[in-house]
Amino acid sequence: MIKFDKVCKAYKDKKVLQNVSFEIEDNSITTIIGESGCGKTTTLKMINRLIEPTSGKITINDKDIKRMNPISLRRSIGYVIQQTGLFPHMTIKENIELILKIKKVNSKKINARTEEMMEMVGLDADEFLNRYPSELSGGQQQRVGIARAFASDPEIILMDEPFSALDPVTRISLQDELMKLQEKFSKTIIFVTHDMDEAIKISDKIAIMDGGKLVQYDTPEMILKHPANDFVKNFVGKNRIWTSPNLIKVKDIMIDNPITCKEEFSIFYCLNKMKMSRVDSLMIIDENKKLKGILYASSLTNVDYENKCAKDFIENDFITAKPEDSIVSLLKVIDDNKIATLPVTDENGILKGLITRSSLITSLSQQFLEKEDK
Ligand SMILES: Nc1ncnc2c1ncn2[C@@H]1O[C@H](COP(=O)(O)OP(=O)(O)OP(=O)(O)O)[C@@H](O)[C@H]1O
Ligand SMILES: [Mg+2]
């Protein structure tokens, strides 16, 4: 874990970072985002001691980095920057192998590793290894930059706007590539960007900075749904959630208080309850709110229900959704099963809410209107 503890940085009397405290989990992608000059690069460069704090402490696995040798610290951390930072007078091969050579890895291993890295970032080794950086496109150079950062297999990789100079198509494919690499190698990646879509897409956690302060540090989902203040709200932008429907969860749009009834209640009572509540089904639960089944008004037509109770007519074979399911999977379930009523239960089968076709449309359009109003 990388931990910032009340880190401040000032140049003369200009405060560039103020009391920045946060913890970066191992094997996760953390994005630092904010407007130009807010202190992103400064924060990043403190992790490999290219910049030293004025006050405060940074630890890696509980060790104060001030006590570590800065050179070996830097070698143990991968670093990718915007204009690749490749050495122009070195070939692609020499660039990728640099740290491994410094670390005196044997040359057979180095060769194998270099080829592996090239393949990993989707570049043909035979074609590119002996070229110079200027003979590659921006996107290809950035791939080499990533290959170089991963080559010595560091635990931590710092990336400072690595994709910002690329066209959108190349950028998206490199984001995908990075996510694939992360799935495979599971590094601790700290990634600086200006682009909220990029941050939402790749991050486990996002740190939003404003004027040298950390204003919110949370998952993409929480930042979209619960921005900490107006700055974050404006920064995130209107309707952003709609570009990330995977982050809209069943719990965000379900009816929280579905109309319920107990098994032993008479059908007469149940029908009356449906009528009063203007619903066409009741969720039948036990005393612990565990869902037993659904009673549909439609199954009570043309039947003799005198002296009968809910239990005699309930549908026990039902599909449920979980509060944490995304609406994308929910829509598929509703569509595949042609169902209009979908109870939401937790892992113990306790009723938490209800989604109906009409509630789905209403709450989605309401969310949309609310967002528009803001
Ligand atoms: N050596 C320095 N001396 C004085 N001020 C500096 C120095 N380095 C950075 N700054 C200032 O510190 C602030 C934060 O800079 P930093 O590079 O961290 O910003 P950033 O968020 O990375 O911006 P950008 O998105 O433009 O890269 C800026 O106002 C910058 O002018
Ligand atoms: Mg910067």
mmCIF file of N, CA and C in Angstrom, residues 207-330:
data_model
loop_
_atom_site.group_PDB
_atom_site.id
_atom_site.type_symbol
_atom_site.label_atom_id
_atom_site.label_comp_id
_atom_site.label_asym_id
_atom_site.label_seq_id
_atom_site.Cartn_x
_atom_site.Cartn_y
_atom_site.Cartn_z
ATOM 1 N N ALA A 207 -8.948 9.826 -7.656
ATOM 2 C CA ALA A 207 -8.653 10.930 -6.740
ATOM 3 C C ALA A 207 -8.856 12.222 -7.514
ATOM 4 N N ILE A 208 -9.819 13.041 -7.087
ATOM 5 C CA ILE A 208 -10.067 14.300 -7.789
ATOM 6 C C ILE A 208 -9.386 15.431 -7.023
ATOM 7 N N MET A 209 -8.550 16.194 -7.731
ATOM 8 C CA MET A 209 -7.813 17.277 -7.078
ATOM 9 C C MET A 209 -8.284 18.622 -7.596
ATOM 10 N N ASP A 210 -8.221 19.612 -6.704
ATOM 11 C CA ASP A 210 -8.564 20.984 -7.062
ATOM 12 C C ASP A 210 -7.641 21.918 -6.282
ATOM 13 N N GLY A 211 -6.861 22.699 -6.992
ATOM 14 C CA GLY A 211 -5.979 23.673 -6.346
ATOM 15 C C GLY A 211 -5.088 23.094 -5.263
ATOM 16 N N GLY A 212 -4.480 21.951 -5.539
ATOM 17 C CA GLY A 212 -3.542 21.374 -4.577
ATOM 18 C C GLY A 212 -4.188 20.578 -3.459
ATOM 19 N N LYS A 213 -5.529 20.491 -3.494
ATOM 20 C CA LYS A 213 -6.213 19.695 -2.464
ATOM 21 C C LYS A 213 -6.895 18.486 -3.089
ATOM 22 N N LEU A 214 -6.944 17.425 -2.293
ATOM 23 C CA LEU A 214 -7.677 16.239 -2.725
ATOM 24 C C LEU A 214 -9.129 16.441 -2.314
ATOM 25 N N VAL A 215 -10.035 16.571 -3.296
ATOM 26 C CA VAL A 215 -11.420 16.881 -2.924
ATOM 27 C C VAL A 215 -12.309 15.644 -2.821
ATOM 28 N N GLN A 216 -11.986 14.592 -3.553
ATOM 29 C CA GLN A 216 -12.745 13.352 -3.377
ATOM 30 C C GLN A 216 -11.886 12.179 -3.815
ATOM 31 N N TYR A 217 -11.954 11.126 -3.047
ATOM 32 C CA TYR A 217 -11.193 9.920 -3.375
ATOM 33 C C TYR A 217 -12.128 8.747 -3.193
ATOM 34 N N ASP A 218 -12.554 8.161 -4.305
ATOM 35 C CA ASP A 218 -13.582 7.133 -4.192
ATOM 36 C C ASP A 218 -13.645 6.295 -5.464
ATOM 37 N N THR A 219 -14.548 5.321 -5.466
ATOM 38 C CA THR A 219 -14.723 4.513 -6.668
ATOM 39 C C THR A 219 -15.433 5.362 -7.733
ATOM 40 N N PRO A 220 -15.277 5.001 -9.014
ATOM 41 C CA PRO A 220 -15.984 5.744 -10.061
ATOM 42 C C PRO A 220 -17.490 5.810 -9.790
ATOM 43 N N GLU A 221 -18.033 4.694 -9.330
ATOM 44 C CA GLU A 221 -19.471 4.655 -9.068
ATOM 45 C C GLU A 221 -19.882 5.697 -8.029
ATOM 46 N N MET A 222 -19.158 5.747 -6.909
ATOM 47 C CA MET A 222 -19.512 6.687 -5.845
ATOM 48 C C MET A 222 -19.312 8.126 -6.292
ATOM 49 N N ILE A 223 -18.276 8.359 -7.092
ATOM 50 C CA ILE A 223 -18.034 9.728 -7.552
ATOM 51 C C ILE A 223 -19.156 10.193 -8.478
ATOM 52 N N LEU A 224 -19.619 9.287 -9.333
ATOM 53 C CA LEU A 224 -20.707 9.652 -10.236
ATOM 54 C C LEU A 224 -22.012 9.865 -9.472
ATOM 55 N N LYS A 225 -22.252 9.012 -8.501
ATOM 56 C CA LYS A 225 -23.545 9.072 -7.816
ATOM 57 C C LYS A 225 -23.563 10.046 -6.653
ATOM 58 N N HIS A 226 -22.426 10.208 -6.005
ATOM 59 C CA HIS A 226 -22.390 11.076 -4.826
ATOM 60 C C HIS A 226 -21.185 12.005 -4.868
ATOM 61 N N PRO A 227 -21.180 12.960 -5.809
ATOM 62 C CA PRO A 227 -20.067 13.899 -5.858
ATOM 63 C C PRO A 227 -19.974 14.671 -4.532
ATOM 64 N N ALA A 228 -18.733 14.834 -4.033
ATOM 65 C CA ALA A 228 -18.541 15.402 -2.693
ATOM 66 C C ALA A 228 -18.941 16.877 -2.614
ATOM 67 N N ASN A 229 -18.783 17.607 -3.706
ATOM 68 C CA ASN A 229 -19.148 19.036 -3.675
ATOM 69 C C ASN A 229 -19.422 19.516 -5.104
ATOM 70 N N ASP A 230 -19.708 20.817 -5.218
ATOM 71 C CA ASP A 230 -20.073 21.354 -6.534
ATOM 72 C C ASP A 230 -18.923 21.261 -7.528
ATOM 73 N N PHE A 231 -17.711 21.408 -7.026
ATOM 74 C CA PHE A 231 -16.571 21.286 -7.941
ATOM 75 C C PHE A 231 -16.582 19.922 -8.623
ATOM 76 N N VAL A 232 -16.732 18.874 -7.807
ATOM 77 C CA VAL A 232 -16.726 17.518 -8.371
ATOM 78 C C VAL A 232 -17.917 17.346 -9.314
ATOM 79 N N LYS A 233 -19.065 17.862 -8.878
ATOM 80 C CA LYS A 233 -20.278 17.736 -9.688
ATOM 81 C C LYS A 233 -20.054 18.346 -11.073
ATOM 82 N N ASN A 234 -19.500 19.545 -11.098
ATOM 83 C CA ASN A 234 -19.244 20.196 -12.380
ATOM 84 C C ASN A 234 -18.157 19.489 -13.160
ATOM 85 N N PHE A 235 -17.171 19.027 -12.443
ATOM 86 C CA PHE A 235 -16.058 18.371 -13.107
ATOM 87 C C PHE A 235 -16.510 17.066 -13.766
ATOM 88 N N VAL A 236 -17.323 16.335 -13.018
ATOM 89 C CA VAL A 236 -17.826 15.063 -13.538
ATOM 90 C C VAL A 236 -18.760 15.317 -14.712
ATOM 91 N N GLY A 237 -19.548 16.382 -14.605
ATOM 92 C CA GLY A 237 -20.400 16.770 -15.725
ATOM 93 C C GLY A 237 -21.764 16.127 -15.679
ATOM 94 N N LYS A 238 -22.717 16.770 -16.327
ATOM 95 C CA LYS A 238 -24.100 16.298 -16.362
ATOM 96 C C LYS A 238 -24.225 14.972 -17.091
ATOM 97 N N ASN A 239 -25.112 14.165 -16.589
ATOM 98 C CA ASN A 239 -25.494 12.940 -17.300
ATOM 99 C C ASN A 239 -24.351 11.985 -17.573
ATOM 100 N N ARG A 240 -23.245 12.170 -16.866
ATOM 101 C CA ARG A 240 -22.092 11.308 -17.105
ATOM 102 C C ARG A 240 -22.453 9.839 -16.875
ATOM 103 N N ILE A 241 -23.324 9.613 -15.888
ATOM 104 C CA ILE A 241 -23.677 8.244 -15.547
ATOM 105 C C ILE A 241 -24.241 7.496 -16.762
ATOM 106 N N TRP A 242 -24.860 8.245 -17.676
ATOM 107 C CA TRP A 242 -25.478 7.591 -18.834
ATOM 108 C C TRP A 242 -24.459 7.050 -19.813
ATOM 109 N N THR A 243 -23.254 7.554 -19.724
ATOM 110 C CA THR A 243 -22.236 6.962 -20.591
ATOM 111 C C THR A 243 -21.620 5.741 -19.916
ATOM 112 N N SER A 244 -21.983 5.486 -18.679
ATOM 113 C CA SER A 244 -21.490 4.307 -17.954
ATOM 114 C C SER A 244 -22.645 3.531 -17.337
ATOM 115 N N PRO A 245 -23.559 3.018 -18.167
ATOM 116 C CA PRO A 245 -24.755 2.357 -17.612
ATOM 117 C C PRO A 245 -24.423 1.186 -16.698
ATOM 118 N N ASN A 246 -23.215 0.628 -16.850
ATOM 119 C CA ASN A 246 -22.833 -0.462 -15.955
ATOM 120 C C ASN A 246 -22.776 -0.033 -14.505
ATOM 121 N N LEU A 247 -22.630 1.268 -14.288
ATOM 122 C CA LEU A 247 -22.529 1.767 -12.914
ATOM 123 C C LEU A 247 -23.900 2.075 -12.316
ATOM 124 N N ILE A 248 -24.966 2.010 -13.130
ATOM 125 C CA ILE A 248 -26.310 2.183 -12.564
ATOM 126 C C ILE A 248 -26.756 0.822 -12.066
ATOM 127 N N LYS A 249 -27.070 0.757 -10.783
ATOM 128 C CA LYS A 249 -27.385 -0.515 -10.148
ATOM 129 C C LYS A 249 -28.882 -0.650 -9.912
ATOM 130 N N VAL A 250 -29.297 -1.894 -9.759
ATOM 131 C CA VAL A 250 -30.688 -2.178 -9.442
ATOM 132 C C VAL A 250 -31.143 -1.374 -8.223
ATOM 133 N N LYS A 251 -30.297 -1.294 -7.202
ATOM 134 C CA LYS A 251 -30.691 -0.587 -5.974
ATOM 135 C C LYS A 251 -30.945 0.905 -6.221
ATOM 136 N N ASP A 252 -30.373 1.459 -7.294
ATOM 137 C CA ASP A 252 -30.581 2.878 -7.583
ATOM 138 C C ASP A 252 -31.970 3.162 -8.148
ATOM 139 N N ILE A 253 -32.583 2.169 -8.747
ATOM 140 C CA ILE A 253 -33.840 2.442 -9.446
ATOM 141 C C ILE A 253 -35.005 1.586 -8.948
ATOM 142 N N MET A 254 -34.754 0.707 -7.951
ATOM 143 C CA MET A 254 -35.858 -0.172 -7.540
ATOM 144 C C MET A 254 -36.875 0.580 -6.668
ATOM 145 N N ILE A 255 -38.084 0.018 -6.599
ATOM 146 C CA ILE A 255 -39.083 0.505 -5.652
ATOM 147 C C ILE A 255 -38.655 -0.027 -4.281
ATOM 148 N N ASP A 256 -38.448 0.885 -3.326
ATOM 149 C CA ASP A 256 -37.890 0.446 -2.040
ATOM 150 C C ASP A 256 -38.898 -0.258 -1.138
ATOM 151 N N ASN A 257 -40.167 0.114 -1.302
ATOM 152 C CA ASN A 257 -41.178 -0.465 -0.407
ATOM 153 C C ASN A 257 -42.271 -1.180 -1.188
ATOM 154 N N PRO A 258 -41.948 -2.356 -1.732
ATOM 155 C CA PRO A 258 -42.993 -3.064 -2.482
ATOM 156 C C PRO A 258 -44.139 -3.448 -1.547
ATOM 157 N N ILE A 259 -45.303 -3.586 -2.141
ATOM 158 C CA ILE A 259 -46.476 -3.976 -1.350
ATOM 159 C C ILE A 259 -46.378 -5.472 -1.064
ATOM 160 N N THR A 260 -46.468 -5.820 0.217
ATOM 161 C CA THR A 260 -46.257 -7.211 0.607
ATOM 162 C C THR A 260 -47.449 -7.767 1.368
ATOM 163 N N CYS A 261 -47.423 -9.059 1.565
ATOM 164 C CA CYS A 261 -48.479 -9.725 2.310
ATOM 165 C C CYS A 261 -47.924 -11.047 2.837
ATOM 166 N N LYS A 262 -48.616 -11.636 3.781
ATOM 167 C CA LYS A 262 -48.152 -12.931 4.320
ATOM 168 C C LYS A 262 -48.961 -14.069 3.686
ATOM 169 N N GLU A 263 -48.385 -15.248 3.665
ATOM 170 C CA GLU A 263 -48.989 -16.421 3.029
ATOM 171 C C GLU A 263 -50.376 -16.773 3.548
ATOM 172 N N GLU A 264 -50.540 -16.566 4.855
ATOM 173 C CA GLU A 264 -51.777 -17.058 5.469
ATOM 174 C C GLU A 264 -52.938 -16.079 5.353
ATOM 175 N N PHE A 265 -52.701 -14.936 4.724
ATOM 176 C CA PHE A 265 -53.792 -13.960 4.611
ATOM 177 C C PHE A 265 -54.791 -14.384 3.534
ATOM 178 N N SER A 266 -56.040 -14.043 3.781
ATOM 179 C CA SER A 266 -57.085 -14.488 2.862
ATOM 180 C C SER A 266 -56.971 -13.767 1.519
ATOM 181 N N ILE A 267 -57.459 -14.426 0.500
ATOM 182 C CA ILE A 267 -57.431 -13.821 -0.835
ATOM 183 C C ILE A 267 -58.278 -12.557 -0.863
ATOM 184 N N PHE A 268 -59.347 -12.599 -0.121
ATOM 185 C CA PHE A 268 -60.192 -11.416 -0.035
ATOM 186 C C PHE A 268 -59.351 -10.213 0.436
ATOM 187 N N TYR A 269 -58.570 -10.444 1.514
ATOM 188 C CA TYR A 269 -57.709 -9.396 2.068
ATOM 189 C C TYR A 269 -56.659 -8.960 1.028
ATOM 190 N N CYS A 270 -56.069 -9.951 0.374
ATOM 191 C CA CYS A 270 -55.013 -9.656 -0.603
ATOM 192 C C CYS A 270 -55.535 -8.798 -1.760
ATOM 193 N N LEU A 271 -56.694 -9.189 -2.274
ATOM 194 C CA LEU A 271 -57.268 -8.439 -3.395
ATOM 195 C C LEU A 271 -57.568 -7.005 -2.989
ATOM 196 N N ASN A 272 -58.060 -6.869 -1.763
ATOM 197 C CA ASN A 272 -58.367 -5.542 -1.274
ATOM 198 C C ASN A 272 -57.091 -4.698 -1.161
ATOM 199 N N LYS A 273 -56.033 -5.345 -0.704
ATOM 200 C CA LYS A 273 -54.758 -4.627 -0.558
ATOM 201 C C LYS A 273 -54.219 -4.170 -1.924
ATOM 202 N N MET A 274 -54.359 -5.060 -2.921
ATOM 203 C CA MET A 274 -53.919 -4.687 -4.273
ATOM 204 C C MET A 274 -54.707 -3.492 -4.780
ATOM 205 N N LYS A 275 -56.007 -3.553 -4.518
ATOM 206 C CA LYS A 275 -56.883 -2.490 -5.000
ATOM 207 C C LYS A 275 -56.513 -1.152 -4.351
ATOM 208 N N MET A 276 -56.344 -1.183 -3.037
ATOM 209 C CA MET A 276 -56.022 0.041 -2.302
ATOM 210 C C MET A 276 -54.667 0.611 -2.756
ATOM 211 N N SER A 277 -53.724 -0.288 -3.038
ATOM 212 C CA SER A 277 -52.362 0.172 -3.360
ATOM 213 C C SER A 277 -52.158 0.341 -4.866
ATOM 214 N N ARG A 278 -53.232 0.038 -5.644
ATOM 215 C CA ARG A 278 -53.155 0.152 -7.109
ATOM 216 C C ARG A 278 -51.998 -0.646 -7.694
ATOM 217 N N VAL A 279 -51.899 -1.907 -7.261
ATOM 218 C CA VAL A 279 -50.888 -2.783 -7.840
ATOM 219 C C VAL A 279 -51.575 -4.054 -8.328
ATOM 220 N N ASP A 280 -50.907 -4.814 -9.199
ATOM 221 C CA ASP A 280 -51.541 -6.033 -9.682
ATOM 222 C C ASP A 280 -50.824 -7.291 -9.218
ATOM 223 N N SER A 281 -49.927 -7.106 -8.238
ATOM 224 C CA SER A 281 -49.302 -8.287 -7.632
ATOM 225 C C SER A 281 -48.837 -7.931 -6.221
ATOM 226 N N LEU A 282 -48.689 -8.970 -5.402
ATOM 227 C CA LEU A 282 -48.189 -8.755 -4.038
ATOM 228 C C LEU A 282 -46.977 -9.643 -3.829
ATOM 229 N N MET A 283 -45.977 -9.116 -3.139
ATOM 230 C CA MET A 283 -44.821 -9.922 -2.761
ATOM 231 C C MET A 283 -45.189 -10.636 -1.462
ATOM 232 N N ILE A 284 -45.149 -11.958 -1.482
ATOM 233 C CA ILE A 284 -45.532 -12.709 -0.281
ATOM 234 C C ILE A 284 -44.270 -13.039 0.524
ATOM 235 N N ILE A 285 -44.256 -12.563 1.767
ATOM 236 C CA ILE A 285 -43.045 -12.726 2.589
ATOM 237 C C ILE A 285 -43.380 -13.404 3.918
ATOM 238 N N ASP A 286 -42.358 -13.935 4.564
ATOM 239 C CA ASP A 286 -42.576 -14.471 5.910
ATOM 240 C C ASP A 286 -42.221 -13.404 6.946
ATOM 241 N N GLU A 287 -42.217 -13.810 8.221
ATOM 242 C CA GLU A 287 -42.027 -12.787 9.265
ATOM 243 C C GLU A 287 -40.619 -12.165 9.222
ATOM 244 N N ASN A 288 -39.685 -12.824 8.554
ATOM 245 C CA ASN A 288 -38.333 -12.252 8.443
ATOM 246 C C ASN A 288 -38.127 -11.476 7.144
ATOM 247 N N LYS A 289 -39.207 -11.246 6.436
ATOM 248 C CA LYS A 289 -39.175 -10.547 5.137
ATOM 249 C C LYS A 289 -38.545 -11.393 4.038
ATOM 250 N N LYS A 290 -38.432 -12.694 4.277
ATOM 251 C CA LYS A 290 -37.922 -13.569 3.230
ATOM 252 C C LYS A 290 -39.017 -13.770 2.177
ATOM 253 N N LEU A 291 -38.644 -13.651 0.933
ATOM 254 C CA LEU A 291 -39.637 -13.739 -0.139
ATOM 255 C C LEU A 291 -40.052 -15.189 -0.380
ATOM 256 N N LYS A 292 -41.379 -15.456 -0.279
ATOM 257 C CA LYS A 292 -41.882 -16.817 -0.493
ATOM 258 C C LYS A 292 -42.434 -17.002 -1.902
ATOM 259 N N GLY A 293 -42.946 -15.918 -2.452
ATOM 260 C CA GLY A 293 -43.522 -16.034 -3.781
ATOM 261 C C GLY A 293 -44.244 -14.752 -4.166
ATOM 262 N N ILE A 294 -44.885 -14.805 -5.334
ATOM 263 C CA ILE A 294 -45.605 -13.628 -5.819
ATOM 264 C C ILE A 294 -47.063 -14.018 -6.043
ATOM 265 N N LEU A 295 -47.964 -13.183 -5.584
ATOM 266 C CA LEU A 295 -49.377 -13.408 -5.848
ATOM 267 C C LEU A 295 -49.830 -12.413 -6.908
ATOM 268 N N TYR A 296 -50.238 -12.958 -8.067
ATOM 269 C CA TYR A 296 -50.679 -12.094 -9.163
ATOM 270 C C TYR A 296 -52.196 -11.984 -9.170
ATOM 271 N N ALA A 297 -52.704 -10.778 -9.362
ATOM 272 C CA ALA A 297 -54.151 -10.602 -9.476
ATOM 273 C C ALA A 297 -54.678 -11.448 -10.639
ATOM 274 N N SER A 298 -53.885 -11.556 -11.685
ATOM 275 C CA SER A 298 -54.335 -12.270 -12.882
ATOM 276 C C SER A 298 -54.613 -13.757 -12.615
ATOM 277 N N SER A 299 -53.960 -14.331 -11.599
ATOM 278 C CA SER A 299 -54.220 -15.754 -11.340
ATOM 279 C C SER A 299 -55.448 -15.953 -10.440
ATOM 280 N N LEU A 300 -56.116 -14.871 -10.134
ATOM 281 C CA LEU A 300 -57.297 -14.988 -9.258
ATOM 282 C C LEU A 300 -58.613 -14.784 -10.003
ATOM 283 N N THR A 301 -58.510 -14.606 -11.316
ATOM 284 C CA THR A 301 -59.748 -14.431 -12.073
ATOM 285 C C THR A 301 -60.361 -15.811 -12.371
ATOM 286 N N ASN A 302 -61.657 -15.852 -12.341
ATOM 287 C CA ASN A 302 -62.390 -17.100 -12.626
ATOM 288 C C ASN A 302 -61.995 -18.273 -11.727
ATOM 289 N N VAL A 303 -61.589 -17.992 -10.513
ATOM 290 C CA VAL A 303 -61.340 -19.107 -9.591
ATOM 291 C C VAL A 303 -62.166 -18.871 -8.322
ATOM 292 N N ASP A 304 -62.416 -19.943 -7.651
ATOM 293 C CA ASP A 304 -63.179 -19.827 -6.414
ATOM 294 C C ASP A 304 -62.189 -19.644 -5.267
ATOM 295 N N TYR A 305 -62.131 -18.447 -4.763
ATOM 296 C CA TYR A 305 -61.149 -18.234 -3.707
ATOM 297 C C TYR A 305 -61.781 -18.050 -2.336
ATOM 298 N N GLU A 306 -63.026 -18.435 -2.237
ATOM 299 C CA GLU A 306 -63.657 -18.361 -0.917
ATOM 300 C C GLU A 306 -62.900 -19.275 0.059
ATOM 301 N N ASN A 307 -62.625 -18.772 1.237
ATOM 302 C CA ASN A 307 -61.892 -19.512 2.282
ATOM 303 C C ASN A 307 -60.482 -19.937 1.878
ATOM 304 N N LYS A 308 -59.990 -19.339 0.781
ATOM 305 C CA LYS A 308 -58.612 -19.655 0.399
ATOM 306 C C LYS A 308 -57.686 -18.527 0.854
ATOM 307 N N CYS A 309 -56.397 -18.819 0.956
ATOM 308 C CA CYS A 309 -55.445 -17.764 1.348
ATOM 309 C C CYS A 309 -54.346 -17.637 0.291
ATOM 310 N N ALA A 310 -53.490 -16.638 0.483
ATOM 311 C CA ALA A 310 -52.457 -16.318 -0.513
ATOM 312 C C ALA A 310 -51.638 -17.546 -0.905
ATOM 313 N N LYS A 311 -51.328 -18.357 0.097
ATOM 314 C CA LYS A 311 -50.512 -19.546 -0.111
ATOM 315 C C LYS A 311 -51.033 -20.447 -1.238
ATOM 316 N N ASP A 312 -52.367 -20.527 -1.374
ATOM 317 C CA ASP A 312 -52.971 -21.434 -2.350
ATOM 318 C C ASP A 312 -52.762 -20.986 -3.801
ATOM 319 N N PHE A 313 -52.413 -19.733 -3.982
ATOM 320 C CA PHE A 313 -52.321 -19.229 -5.367
ATOM 321 C C PHE A 313 -50.971 -18.615 -5.719
ATOM 322 N N ILE A 314 -50.020 -18.658 -4.778
ATOM 323 C CA ILE A 314 -48.779 -17.919 -5.093
ATOM 324 C C ILE A 314 -47.894 -18.643 -6.102
ATOM 325 N N GLU A 315 -47.207 -17.847 -6.812
ATOM 326 C CA GLU A 315 -46.214 -18.336 -7.769
ATOM 327 C C GLU A 315 -44.891 -18.477 -7.018
ATOM 328 N N ASN A 316 -44.394 -19.737 -6.881
ATOM 329 C CA ASN A 316 -43.148 -19.934 -6.123
ATOM 330 C C ASN A 316 -41.917 -19.947 -7.013
ATOM 331 N N ASP A 317 -42.185 -20.072 -8.296
ATOM 332 C CA ASP A 317 -41.067 -20.187 -9.228
ATOM 333 C C ASP A 317 -40.829 -18.806 -9.837
ATOM 334 N N PHE A 318 -39.921 -18.058 -9.239
ATOM 335 C CA PHE A 318 -39.739 -16.686 -9.706
ATOM 336 C C PHE A 318 -38.261 -16.348 -9.851
ATOM 337 N N ILE A 319 -37.994 -15.382 -10.709
ATOM 338 C CA ILE A 319 -36.615 -14.921 -10.904
ATOM 339 C C ILE A 319 -36.420 -13.677 -10.038
ATOM 340 N N THR A 320 -35.249 -13.516 -9.468
ATOM 341 C CA THR A 320 -34.996 -12.311 -8.675
ATOM 342 C C THR A 320 -33.747 -11.595 -9.196
ATOM 343 N N ALA A 321 -33.626 -10.341 -8.791
ATOM 344 C CA ALA A 321 -32.405 -9.585 -9.078
ATOM 345 C C ALA A 321 -31.744 -9.258 -7.748
ATOM 346 N N LYS A 322 -30.461 -8.919 -7.800
ATOM 347 C CA LYS A 322 -29.736 -8.509 -6.593
ATOM 348 C C LYS A 322 -29.556 -6.982 -6.627
ATOM 349 N N PRO A 323 -29.534 -6.349 -5.455
ATOM 350 C CA PRO A 323 -29.397 -4.883 -5.427
ATOM 351 C C PRO A 323 -28.169 -4.374 -6.189
ATOM 352 N N GLU A 324 -27.095 -5.179 -6.196
ATOM 353 C CA GLU A 324 -25.858 -4.712 -6.835
ATOM 354 C C GLU A 324 -25.792 -5.041 -8.336
ATOM 355 N N ASP A 325 -26.791 -5.727 -8.871
ATOM 356 C CA ASP A 325 -26.775 -6.016 -10.307
ATOM 357 C C ASP A 325 -26.833 -4.713 -11.103
ATOM 358 N N SER A 326 -26.195 -4.694 -12.269
ATOM 359 C CA SER A 326 -26.272 -3.484 -13.086
ATOM 360 C C SER A 326 -27.563 -3.506 -13.892
ATOM 361 N N ILE A 327 -28.049 -2.319 -14.275
ATOM 362 C CA ILE A 327 -29.297 -2.319 -15.046
ATOM 363 C C ILE A 327 -29.112 -2.941 -16.422
ATOM 364 N N VAL A 328 -27.875 -3.001 -16.872
ATOM 365 C CA VAL A 328 -27.635 -3.625 -18.181
ATOM 366 C C VAL A 328 -28.017 -5.108 -18.110
ATOM 367 N N SER A 329 -27.553 -5.787 -17.049
ATOM 368 C CA SER A 329 -27.904 -7.203 -16.925
ATOM 369 C C SER A 329 -29.384 -7.359 -16.576
ATOM 370 N N LEU A 330 -29.910 -6.380 -15.837
ATOM 371 C CA LEU A 330 -31.327 -6.417 -15.476
ATOM 372 C C LEU A 330 -32.228 -6.384 -16.722
#
